[in-house]
Coordinates of C-alpha atoms and ligand atoms in Angstrom, one line a residue:
Chain A
M1 CA 121.2 89.1 26.0
K2 CA 119.0 91.6 27.9
I3 CA 117.1 90.5 31.0
L4 CA 114.4 92.5 32.7
V5 CA 113.8 91.7 36.4
C6 CA 110.5 92.9 37.9
I7 CA 110.9 94.1 41.5
S8 CA 108.1 94.9 44.0
K9 CA 108.4 96.3 47.4
T10 CA 106.5 94.5 50.2
P11 CA 106.1 94.8 53.9
D12 CA 108.6 92.7 55.9
T13 CA 107.3 89.2 56.6
T14 CA 106.9 90.0 60.4
S15 CA 104.9 93.2 59.8
K16 CA 101.7 93.7 61.7
I17 CA 98.9 93.7 59.2
A18 CA 96.4 96.5 60.0
F19 CA 94.2 98.8 58.0
K20 CA 93.1 102.4 58.3
D21 CA 90.7 104.9 56.7
N22 CA 87.7 102.7 57.4
N23 CA 89.6 99.6 56.4
T24 CA 90.3 100.9 52.9
K25 CA 94.1 101.3 53.2
F26 CA 96.9 99.3 54.5
E27 CA 98.4 100.9 57.6
E28 CA 102.0 101.6 56.6
A29 CA 103.1 103.3 59.8
G30 CA 106.0 101.4 61.4
V31 CA 106.2 99.0 58.5
Q32 CA 109.7 98.0 57.2
W33 CA 109.8 97.5 53.5
I34 CA 111.7 94.7 51.8
I35 CA 112.2 93.5 48.2
N36 CA 109.5 90.9 47.6
P37 CA 111.3 87.7 48.6
Y38 CA 110.4 85.8 45.4
D39 CA 111.7 88.7 43.3
E40 CA 114.9 88.9 45.3
W41 CA 115.9 85.4 46.2
Y42 CA 114.9 83.7 43.0
S43 CA 114.5 85.9 39.9
L44 CA 117.1 88.6 40.7
V45 CA 119.7 86.2 41.9
R46 CA 119.2 83.9 39.0
A47 CA 119.6 86.8 36.6
I48 CA 122.9 87.8 38.4
E49 CA 124.1 84.2 38.1
L50 CA 123.5 84.3 34.3
K51 CA 125.5 87.5 34.1
E52 CA 128.3 86.0 36.1
K53 CA 128.6 83.2 33.6
D54 CA 128.3 85.5 30.6
P55 CA 129.4 89.1 31.4
S56 CA 127.8 90.4 28.2
V57 CA 124.3 89.9 29.8
I58 CA 122.6 93.2 30.7
I59 CA 120.2 93.2 33.6
H60 CA 117.6 95.9 34.1
L61 CA 115.3 96.1 37.1
V62 CA 111.8 97.6 36.8
T63 CA 109.3 98.5 39.4
V64 CA 106.0 100.3 39.4
G65 CA 106.0 102.6 42.4
T66 CA 106.2 106.1 43.7
A67 CA 109.5 107.7 44.9
D68 CA 109.3 105.9 48.2
A69 CA 110.1 102.6 46.4
E70 CA 113.6 103.9 45.6
P71 CA 115.4 102.6 48.7
V72 CA 114.1 99.1 48.0
I73 CA 115.3 99.4 44.3
R74 CA 118.7 100.5 45.5
K75 CA 118.8 97.4 47.8
A76 CA 118.1 95.3 44.7
L77 CA 120.8 97.1 42.7
A78 CA 123.2 96.3 45.6
L79 CA 122.7 92.7 44.9
G80 CA 123.3 93.2 41.2
G81 CA 121.9 94.5 37.9
D82 CA 123.1 97.3 35.7
E83 CA 120.3 99.9 36.0
A84 CA 116.8 100.3 37.2
I85 CA 113.6 101.9 35.9
R86 CA 110.9 103.1 38.2
I87 CA 107.5 103.7 36.6
N88 CA 106.1 106.5 38.6
A89 CA 102.7 105.2 39.7
T90 CA 101.0 103.4 42.5
S91 CA 100.4 99.7 41.8
D92 CA 96.9 98.9 42.7
D93 CA 95.7 96.6 39.9
S94 CA 97.4 93.7 38.2
F95 CA 96.4 94.7 34.7
Y96 CA 97.6 98.2 35.2
V97 CA 101.0 97.1 36.5
G98 CA 101.4 94.3 33.9
S99 CA 100.6 96.8 31.1
Q100 CA 103.1 99.3 32.4
I101 CA 105.9 96.7 32.5
A102 CA 104.9 95.3 29.1
E103 CA 105.3 98.9 27.7
I104 CA 108.9 99.1 29.1
A105 CA 109.6 95.6 27.8
K106 CA 108.5 96.6 24.3
Q107 CA 110.7 99.6 24.2
G108 CA 113.8 97.8 25.7
G109 CA 113.7 94.7 23.5
Y110 CA 114.4 92.2 26.3
D111 CA 115.0 88.5 25.6
L112 CA 114.0 87.4 29.0
I113 CA 111.7 88.8 31.7
F114 CA 111.7 87.5 35.3
T115 CA 109.0 88.0 37.9
G116 CA 108.7 86.4 41.3
K117 CA 105.9 83.8 41.6
E118 CA 103.8 86.3 43.5
T119 CA 104.1 89.2 45.9
I120 CA 103.7 88.3 49.5
D121 CA 101.3 91.2 50.1
Y122 CA 98.8 91.0 47.2
N123 CA 99.4 87.3 46.3
G124 CA 98.2 87.9 42.8
S125 CA 100.5 85.6 40.9
A126 CA 99.3 87.5 37.8
I127 CA 101.9 90.0 36.6
G128 CA 104.1 87.6 34.6
G129 CA 101.1 86.1 32.7
I130 CA 99.7 89.5 31.9
I131 CA 103.1 90.8 30.5
A132 CA 103.5 87.6 28.5
E133 CA 100.1 87.9 27.0
L134 CA 100.5 91.6 26.1
L135 CA 103.9 90.8 24.4
D136 CA 102.4 87.6 22.9
V137 CA 105.4 85.4 24.1
P138 CA 105.5 82.1 25.9
Y139 CA 105.1 82.2 29.7
V140 CA 106.4 79.7 32.2
S141 CA 104.7 80.1 35.6
L142 CA 106.1 78.8 38.9
A143 CA 109.6 77.9 37.6
T144 CA 111.8 75.9 40.0
K145 CA 114.9 75.7 37.8
F146 CA 116.1 77.9 34.9
D147 CA 119.0 77.3 32.6
L148 CA 120.0 79.0 29.4
N149 CA 121.8 77.6 26.4
G150 CA 122.3 80.2 23.7
D151 CA 118.7 81.5 23.0
V152 CA 117.0 78.3 24.3
A153 CA 115.9 78.2 27.9
T154 CA 115.4 74.9 29.8
V155 CA 112.9 75.5 32.6
T156 CA 111.4 73.2 35.2
R157 CA 108.0 74.3 36.5
E158 CA 105.6 73.1 39.2
I159 CA 102.5 71.3 38.0
D160 CA 99.9 69.7 40.3
G161 CA 101.5 66.8 42.0
G162 CA 104.9 67.1 40.3
E163 CA 107.1 69.0 37.8
E164 CA 107.6 69.4 34.1
V165 CA 110.7 70.2 32.2
A166 CA 110.5 72.2 28.9
E167 CA 112.7 73.8 26.3
I168 CA 111.6 77.2 25.0
K169 CA 113.2 79.6 22.6
L170 CA 113.5 83.2 23.8
P171 CA 111.9 85.7 24.2
L172 CA 110.1 84.4 27.3
V173 CA 108.5 85.5 30.5
V174 CA 109.2 83.3 33.6
S175 CA 107.8 83.6 37.1
C176 CA 110.3 82.3 39.6
A177 CA 109.6 80.1 42.7
K178 CA 111.8 78.4 45.2
G179 CA 114.6 76.4 43.7
V180 CA 115.6 78.8 40.8
A181 CA 118.4 80.3 43.0
E182 CA 119.6 80.6 46.5
Q183 CA 119.2 83.8 48.6
R184 CA 122.2 86.1 48.7
I185 CA 123.3 88.8 51.1
P186 CA 124.5 92.0 49.4
N187 CA 128.2 92.9 50.2
M188 CA 129.8 96.3 50.9
R189 CA 131.1 96.6 47.3
G190 CA 127.7 96.0 45.9
I191 CA 126.1 98.5 48.3
M192 CA 128.6 101.2 47.3
A193 CA 128.2 100.4 43.6
A194 CA 124.5 100.6 43.8
R195 CA 124.6 104.3 44.8
T196 CA 125.9 105.3 41.4
K197 CA 124.0 102.9 39.2
P198 CA 121.4 104.6 37.0
L199 CA 117.9 104.7 38.4
K200 CA 115.6 106.5 36.0
A201 CA 112.0 107.4 36.7
V202 CA 109.5 107.4 33.8
E203 CA 105.9 108.4 33.7
P204 CA 103.3 105.6 33.3
A205 CA 101.5 104.9 30.0
A206 CA 97.8 105.7 29.9
V207 CA 96.1 102.5 31.0
D208 CA 92.9 102.0 33.0
A209 CA 92.9 99.7 36.0
L210 CA 90.1 97.1 35.8
T211 CA 89.7 96.5 39.5
T212 CA 89.7 98.6 42.7
I213 CA 90.1 97.5 46.3
A214 CA 86.8 98.3 48.1
S215 CA 88.0 97.3 51.6
Y216 CA 90.2 95.0 53.6
E217 CA 89.3 92.7 56.5
L218 CA 91.1 90.6 59.0
P219 CA 90.3 87.0 59.6
P220 CA 88.1 86.3 62.6
A221 CA 90.0 85.6 65.8
K222 CA 90.5 81.9 66.9
A223 CA 88.4 80.8 69.8
G224 CA 91.4 79.5 71.6
V225 CA 93.2 76.2 71.8
K226 CA 91.8 73.1 73.5
L227 CA 94.7 71.3 75.1
I228 CA 94.5 67.5 75.4
P229 CA 96.9 65.7 77.8
A230 CA 99.7 63.8 76.0
D231 CA 98.7 60.5 77.6
N232 CA 95.1 60.7 76.2
V233 CA 95.6 60.8 72.4
A234 CA 92.3 58.9 72.0
E235 CA 90.5 62.0 73.2
L236 CA 92.1 64.1 70.4
V237 CA 90.9 61.6 67.9
R238 CA 87.4 61.6 69.4
L239 CA 87.3 65.4 69.2
L240 CA 88.5 65.4 65.6
H241 CA 85.9 62.8 64.8
E242 CA 82.9 64.0 66.7
E243 CA 83.4 67.7 67.3
A244 CA 85.4 69.0 64.4
K245 CA 84.1 66.2 62.1
V246 CA 87.3 66.2 60.0
I247 CA 88.2 62.6 60.3
Chain B
M1 CA 75.9 86.6 29.0
S2 CA 77.0 83.5 30.9
V3 CA 79.4 82.2 33.4
L4 CA 82.1 79.9 31.9
V5 CA 84.1 77.6 34.2
Y6 CA 87.5 76.2 33.0
I7 CA 87.8 72.5 33.7
D8 CA 91.3 71.4 34.7
H9 CA 92.3 67.8 34.1
S10 CA 95.3 65.5 34.0
D11 CA 95.8 61.9 32.9
G12 CA 92.2 61.8 31.6
H13 CA 90.6 62.8 34.9
I14 CA 89.0 66.0 36.0
K15 CA 90.7 67.5 39.1
K16 CA 88.9 67.9 42.4
S17 CA 89.5 71.7 42.3
S18 CA 87.4 71.9 39.2
F19 CA 84.4 70.5 41.0
E20 CA 84.8 73.3 43.4
A21 CA 85.1 75.8 40.5
L22 CA 82.0 74.4 38.8
S23 CA 80.0 74.6 42.0
Y24 CA 81.2 78.2 42.5
G25 CA 80.5 79.2 38.9
A26 CA 77.0 77.7 39.1
A27 CA 76.3 79.7 42.2
V28 CA 77.6 82.9 40.7
A29 CA 75.4 82.3 37.6
K30 CA 72.4 81.6 39.8
Q31 CA 73.0 84.8 41.8
L32 CA 73.0 86.8 38.6
G33 CA 70.3 84.9 36.7
L34 CA 72.8 83.7 34.0
P35 CA 73.4 80.3 32.5
A36 CA 76.4 78.4 33.8
E37 CA 78.6 76.5 31.3
A38 CA 81.9 74.7 31.5
L39 CA 84.9 74.7 29.1
L40 CA 87.0 71.7 28.5
L41 CA 90.1 71.9 26.4
G42 CA 91.3 68.5 25.2
T43 CA 89.9 65.1 26.1
V44 CA 89.1 63.2 29.3
T45 CA 88.0 59.6 30.0
D46 CA 85.6 60.8 32.8
D47 CA 81.9 61.1 31.9
L48 CA 81.3 64.8 31.1
S49 CA 77.5 64.7 31.3
A50 CA 77.9 63.8 35.0
L51 CA 79.2 67.3 35.6
G52 CA 75.6 68.5 35.3
K53 CA 75.2 67.7 39.0
Y54 CA 77.4 70.7 39.9
G55 CA 74.9 73.0 38.2
V56 CA 76.2 73.4 34.7
A57 CA 73.9 72.8 31.8
T58 CA 76.4 72.7 28.9
I59 CA 80.0 71.6 28.6
Q60 CA 81.8 73.4 25.7
Q61 CA 84.6 71.2 24.5
V62 CA 87.5 71.7 22.1
N63 CA 88.4 68.1 21.7
N64 CA 91.8 68.5 20.3
D65 CA 94.3 66.1 22.0
S66 CA 97.2 68.6 21.7
L67 CA 95.3 70.7 24.3
N68 CA 95.7 67.9 27.0
H69 CA 99.0 69.5 27.7
L70 CA 99.1 73.0 29.1
D71 CA 100.8 75.7 27.1
A72 CA 99.4 79.0 28.5
Q73 CA 100.0 80.9 25.3
V74 CA 98.2 78.4 23.0
Q75 CA 95.3 77.7 25.4
T76 CA 94.7 81.4 26.1
K77 CA 93.9 82.0 22.4
V78 CA 91.5 79.1 22.4
I79 CA 89.8 80.2 25.7
A80 CA 89.5 83.8 24.4
E81 CA 87.8 82.6 21.3
A82 CA 85.5 80.3 23.3
V83 CA 84.6 83.2 25.5
Q84 CA 83.7 85.3 22.5
S85 CA 81.7 82.6 20.8
T86 CA 79.7 81.6 23.9
G87 CA 79.3 85.2 25.0
A88 CA 80.6 84.5 28.4
T89 CA 81.1 87.5 30.7
I90 CA 82.5 85.8 33.8
V91 CA 85.3 83.2 33.5
V92 CA 86.2 81.0 36.5
F93 CA 89.4 79.1 37.0
S94 CA 90.9 77.3 40.0
H95 CA 93.8 79.1 41.6
N96 CA 96.1 76.1 41.2
Q97 CA 99.2 75.7 39.1
T98 CA 97.1 75.6 35.9
G99 CA 95.0 78.6 36.8
K100 CA 98.0 80.6 37.8
A101 CA 99.4 80.1 34.3
L102 CA 96.2 80.8 32.5
A103 CA 93.9 83.2 34.3
P104 CA 96.2 86.3 34.1
R105 CA 96.8 85.6 30.3
V106 CA 93.2 85.2 29.6
A107 CA 92.3 88.3 31.6
A108 CA 94.9 90.3 29.7
S109 CA 93.7 89.0 26.4
L110 CA 90.1 89.9 27.2
K111 CA 90.9 93.2 28.9
A112 CA 89.0 91.7 31.8
G113 CA 89.5 92.6 35.5
L114 CA 91.1 89.7 37.4
V115 CA 90.8 88.5 41.0
T116 CA 93.1 85.6 41.8
G117 CA 92.7 83.6 45.0
A118 CA 89.0 84.3 45.5
V119 CA 87.6 82.7 48.7
A120 CA 83.9 83.6 48.5
L121 CA 81.0 84.3 46.2
P122 CA 81.0 87.9 44.8
D123 CA 78.9 90.5 46.5
T124 CA 76.8 92.0 43.6
S125 CA 74.7 94.3 45.7
S126 CA 76.7 97.3 44.5
G127 CA 79.3 96.5 41.9
F128 CA 81.0 93.1 41.6
V129 CA 83.1 92.6 44.7
V130 CA 85.1 89.5 45.2
K131 CA 86.8 88.6 48.5
K132 CA 90.4 87.3 48.0
S133 CA 93.1 86.2 50.3
V134 CA 96.0 88.8 50.7
F135 CA 99.1 89.3 52.9
S136 CA 99.7 85.6 52.6
G137 CA 96.6 84.6 54.5
K138 CA 96.8 87.3 57.1
A139 CA 94.0 89.3 55.7
F140 CA 91.3 89.5 53.0
A141 CA 90.7 92.2 50.3
N142 CA 87.3 92.9 48.8
V143 CA 88.1 93.7 45.2
N144 CA 85.6 95.4 42.9
I145 CA 85.9 94.3 39.2
T146 CA 84.9 97.2 37.1
S147 CA 85.3 95.8 33.6
P148 CA 82.4 94.2 31.6
V149 CA 84.2 90.9 31.4
K150 CA 85.5 89.4 34.6
V151 CA 88.0 86.6 35.4
I152 CA 88.1 85.0 38.8
S153 CA 90.3 82.2 40.1
L154 CA 89.1 80.3 43.1
N155 CA 91.4 79.3 45.9
P156 CA 91.4 75.5 46.4
N157 CA 89.4 74.3 49.4
S158 CA 87.7 77.6 49.8
Y159 CA 84.3 76.8 48.3
K160 CA 82.5 73.6 49.1
T161 CA 81.6 71.4 46.3
V162 CA 77.8 71.3 45.9
A163 CA 76.4 68.3 44.0
G164 CA 72.7 68.5 43.3
D165 CA 70.4 66.3 41.4
D166 CA 71.8 64.2 38.6
K167 CA 70.6 66.3 35.7
P168 CA 73.1 65.4 32.9
A169 CA 74.9 68.2 31.1
S170 CA 75.0 68.3 27.3
V171 CA 78.3 68.4 25.5
N172 CA 78.8 70.9 22.7
L173 CA 81.9 70.7 20.5
L174 CA 83.5 74.0 19.6
N175 CA 85.5 74.2 16.4
I176 CA 88.5 76.3 17.3
A177 CA 91.9 76.2 15.6
V178 CA 94.8 75.4 17.8
E179 CA 98.2 77.0 17.2
D180 CA 101.5 75.1 17.5
S181 CA 103.2 75.3 20.8
R182 CA 106.5 77.0 21.1
V183 CA 107.2 75.0 24.3
K184 CA 108.9 71.7 23.9
V185 CA 108.2 69.5 26.9
T186 CA 111.1 67.1 27.6
A187 CA 110.0 65.5 30.8
V188 CA 107.0 65.2 33.2
N189 CA 107.8 63.9 36.7
K190 CA 104.8 63.2 38.8
V191 CA 105.0 62.0 42.4
K192 CA 103.0 58.8 42.2
G193 CA 100.4 57.8 44.7
E194 CA 100.7 60.9 46.8
V195 CA 97.9 63.4 47.4
P196 CA 98.8 66.8 45.9
L197 CA 99.4 69.2 48.7
T198 CA 97.1 72.0 47.4
E199 CA 94.2 69.6 46.9
A200 CA 94.5 67.6 50.1
D201 CA 91.7 67.7 52.7
I202 CA 94.2 66.8 55.5
V203 CA 97.8 67.8 55.7
V204 CA 100.4 66.4 58.2
S205 CA 103.4 68.7 58.5
G206 CA 106.7 68.4 60.2
G207 CA 109.3 70.9 61.5
R208 CA 112.8 71.1 62.8
G209 CA 111.5 69.5 66.0
L210 CA 111.7 66.1 64.2
K211 CA 115.5 66.4 64.3
G212 CA 116.3 64.8 61.0
P213 CA 115.0 63.3 57.8
E214 CA 115.5 59.8 59.2
N215 CA 112.6 60.5 61.6
W216 CA 110.0 61.3 59.0
G217 CA 108.6 57.8 59.1
I218 CA 106.2 58.8 61.9
V219 CA 104.9 61.7 59.9
E220 CA 104.4 59.5 56.8
D221 CA 102.6 56.8 58.8
L222 CA 100.2 59.3 60.2
A223 CA 99.6 60.9 56.8
H224 CA 99.1 57.4 55.4
A225 CA 96.5 56.5 58.0
L226 CA 94.6 59.8 57.3
H227 CA 95.0 59.7 53.5
A228 CA 96.7 63.0 54.0
A229 CA 99.4 64.9 52.1
T230 CA 102.7 65.8 53.8
A231 CA 104.2 69.2 54.2
C232 CA 107.1 70.8 56.1
S233 CA 108.5 74.1 57.5
R234 CA 111.0 76.1 55.5
P235 CA 114.2 75.2 57.4
V236 CA 113.3 71.5 56.9
A237 CA 113.1 72.0 53.1
D238 CA 116.2 74.3 53.1
S239 CA 118.2 71.6 54.9
H240 CA 117.0 69.1 52.2
W241 CA 115.3 66.9 54.8
R242 CA 112.2 67.1 52.6
P243 CA 111.6 68.2 49.0
H244 CA 111.1 71.9 48.3
H245 CA 107.5 71.4 47.0
E246 CA 106.5 70.4 50.6
H247 CA 107.5 73.8 52.0
V248 CA 104.5 75.7 53.2
G249 CA 104.4 79.3 54.5
Q250 CA 104.7 82.8 53.4
T251 CA 107.5 81.9 51.0
G252 CA 106.3 78.4 50.2
I253 CA 102.9 77.1 49.3
Q254 CA 99.8 78.5 50.9
I255 CA 97.2 75.9 51.8
A256 CA 93.7 75.7 53.3
P257 CA 92.9 72.1 54.2
N258 CA 90.1 71.0 56.5
L259 CA 92.7 69.7 58.9
Y260 CA 96.4 70.8 59.4
I261 CA 98.5 68.8 61.9
A262 CA 101.7 70.6 62.8
I263 CA 104.4 68.4 64.4
G264 CA 107.5 70.0 65.9
I265 CA 106.9 73.3 64.3
S266 CA 107.2 76.4 66.4
G267 CA 104.6 78.5 64.5
A268 CA 106.7 81.4 63.3
I269 CA 104.6 84.2 61.7
Q270 CA 106.0 83.3 58.2
H271 CA 104.9 79.7 58.7
L272 CA 101.4 80.6 59.9
A273 CA 100.9 82.8 56.9
G274 CA 100.8 79.7 54.7
V275 CA 98.5 77.6 56.8
N276 CA 96.3 79.9 58.9
R277 CA 93.3 79.5 56.5
S278 CA 93.1 75.8 57.4
K279 CA 89.7 75.0 58.9
H280 CA 91.1 73.1 61.9
I281 CA 94.6 73.1 63.2
V282 CA 96.2 70.6 65.6
V283 CA 99.6 71.3 67.1
I284 CA 101.9 68.8 68.7
N285 CA 104.9 70.4 70.3
K286 CA 106.9 69.7 73.4
D287 CA 107.1 73.4 74.3
P288 CA 103.9 74.8 75.9
E289 CA 105.1 78.3 75.0
A290 CA 105.3 77.5 71.3
P291 CA 103.5 80.3 69.4
F292 CA 101.7 77.8 67.2
F293 CA 99.3 77.0 70.1
K294 CA 97.8 80.5 69.8
A295 CA 96.7 79.7 66.3
A296 CA 95.6 76.1 67.0
D297 CA 92.2 74.6 67.7
Y298 CA 93.5 71.5 69.4
G299 CA 96.9 71.0 71.0
I300 CA 99.0 68.4 72.7
V301 CA 102.0 69.5 74.7
G302 CA 104.3 66.5 74.4
D303 CA 107.1 64.7 72.6
A304 CA 106.3 64.0 69.0
F305 CA 108.2 60.8 69.0
D306 CA 105.9 59.5 71.7
V307 CA 102.6 61.2 70.7
V308 CA 102.5 60.8 66.9
P309 CA 102.8 56.9 66.7
K310 CA 100.0 56.7 69.3
L311 CA 97.9 59.1 67.3
T312 CA 98.4 57.0 64.2
E313 CA 97.3 53.9 66.1
E314 CA 94.1 55.6 67.4
I315 CA 93.3 56.8 63.9
K316 CA 93.7 53.4 62.5
K317 CA 91.3 52.1 65.1
I318 CA 88.4 54.4 64.2
R319 CA 89.1 54.1 60.5
Q320 CA 88.7 50.3 60.6
Ligands
FAD401 C1 111.6 86.3 55.1 C2 111.3 85.0 55.7 C3 110.4 84.1 55.2 C4 110.1 82.9 55.8 N1 109.2 82.0 55.2 C5 108.9 80.8 55.8 C6 107.9 79.9 55.3 O1 107.4 80.2 54.2 N2 107.6 78.8 55.9 C7 108.2 78.5 57.1 O2 107.9 77.4 57.7 N3 109.2 79.3 57.7 C8 109.5 80.5 57.0 N4 110.5 81.3 57.6 C9 111.2 80.8 58.8 C10 110.4 81.0 60.1 O3 110.7 82.3 60.6 C11 110.9 80.0 61.1 O4 112.3 80.1 61.3 C12 110.6 78.5 60.7 O5 109.2 78.4 60.4 C13 110.9 77.6 61.9 O6 110.7 76.3 61.5 P1 110.4 75.2 62.6 O7 109.1 75.6 63.3 O8 110.4 73.9 61.8 O9 111.7 75.2 63.5 P2 111.8 75.8 64.9 O10 111.4 77.2 65.0 O11 113.2 75.4 65.3 O12 110.8 75.0 65.8 C14 111.0 73.6 66.2 C15 109.8 73.3 67.1 O13 109.9 71.9 67.4 C16 109.6 71.8 68.8 N5 110.2 70.5 69.2 C17 111.5 70.1 69.3 N6 111.6 68.8 69.6 C18 110.4 68.3 69.7 C19 109.8 67.0 70.0 N7 110.6 66.0 70.3 N8 108.5 66.9 70.0 C20 107.7 67.9 69.7 N9 108.1 69.2 69.4 C21 109.4 69.4 69.4 C22 110.2 72.9 69.5 O14 109.6 73.2 70.7 C23 110.0 74.1 68.5 O15 108.7 74.7 68.7 C24 110.7 82.5 57.0 C25 111.6 83.4 57.6 C26 111.9 84.6 57.0 C27 112.8 85.6 57.7

């Protein structure tokens, strides 16, 4: 059983979001980088749990990123996983990134590919679907539970207003959301072990991106809060009804 | 060349988010001087010709009942074939659970540039630039799609439904073979009678300030009076006071209702990331220094256990 876990680096959740170069680039100065929470808390941890149950499971991590992504990949390896692959490219378009990972997946013959449900910076929610299509295998998006029985996966996924449980024979691509696993803190042994785990860099395949980011913008600032005294709740209702017209 | 809008449905009914997608697709088509069409996989009990009022002239339907259930791999092949046979160049989805499963696959299959989470009509003055939500609601990116075929998925509650004159749409049946699914669905659990969070116009949300799950009655009563969906902060879901699917924020669901009412929630940056695109925000918190007031339109500094039941009573009065 070989599992490929897709890892992305994202700004820490408390980072100040600002842009530079005429609002065409994210201002990275002073930003702390973390493993995208969905990749870390859910997909990576679930893969590690599967390996704990069955030590013959092999876990590879993959990221599309330049050399400055390596500290984040090492952090992921400190949680678990046998080795990591870094595809040496910047990740500015979903199709580009998905195609690169699909290429690695084809070469490695993986039974299972995990992504997070989305990254918290680009919020694409697209990479898993693109990989699955390029490999022509089933895709379960927004999984909230994942179990494996031989080569059949039992997956629960979010649907509008509820959930659905399905059984699917591997190979399979799954995007993991909350519920699949619980967050873990790496321990000292894991951190030491991660230093010597193989992390190989490979050059990207020739693929053209299909989108480019023209610019970024920040949402307009709020006008400021209108405070209503706690003993005059009727006034709030009046404002919501007559001014905001939302009720 | 045309714009093709994917119609999402469940239990025989077309979803509200699809009316937004249809209105959006029709507007994109008008902007480019193209026809707007819709694509329905499977069957519904709703009257399809009535969709004409959203600005689409033709509904392309693959009326195979096995498509009523979503398998992204199977549906993608059908959609790709429908795109080819209708000559569509722009495909529009809703950025909901269904769209998140389908749009990326369809885009990859068609080698089409993809923008998910679109919040506005494209700017076609130079290129084809779609504004999308990024950094979990803290910013927007204007993304230029450079490929000939384009796929857009529209964030729910970002584009207003436009219903025009009742010009009925015609239905055209497409004959496309459907493969067998490799996914065996064993159970579907739907929360009955509740408004799905991502489609709700009004959301009432509770935080740790409510002290425990036994106190959620006041939240539910208010939500009920407003026909609203309920949500919660992350620690509330993590402590199992409320189900996980109610967790909103940077690491939960991102929503953009017309009205978001936050009760006993401090307004941490990660929470705001999931709700700050709401059109109007009301904050009820006993701490006047709670950061949430900075992101709010209306606020009451007070004890939730006192304020919320009164608010519910006042709402009931005007709703009568
Ligand atoms: C990586 C990361 C990701 C995260 N993602 C999310 C996320 O997606 N969503 C999320 O919500 N959080 C998220 N968090 C957690 C976030 O930082 C906050 O800890 C969390 O939002 C706080 O929840 P809360 O407001 O319910 O609780 P608290 O911060 O404890 O606030 C409770 C509030 O209730 C008020 N209160 C108390 N009693 C009353 C009363 N009787 N009446 C009225 N008000 C009262 C208090 O004044 C206080 O403001 C994340 C954190 C990290 C580190």
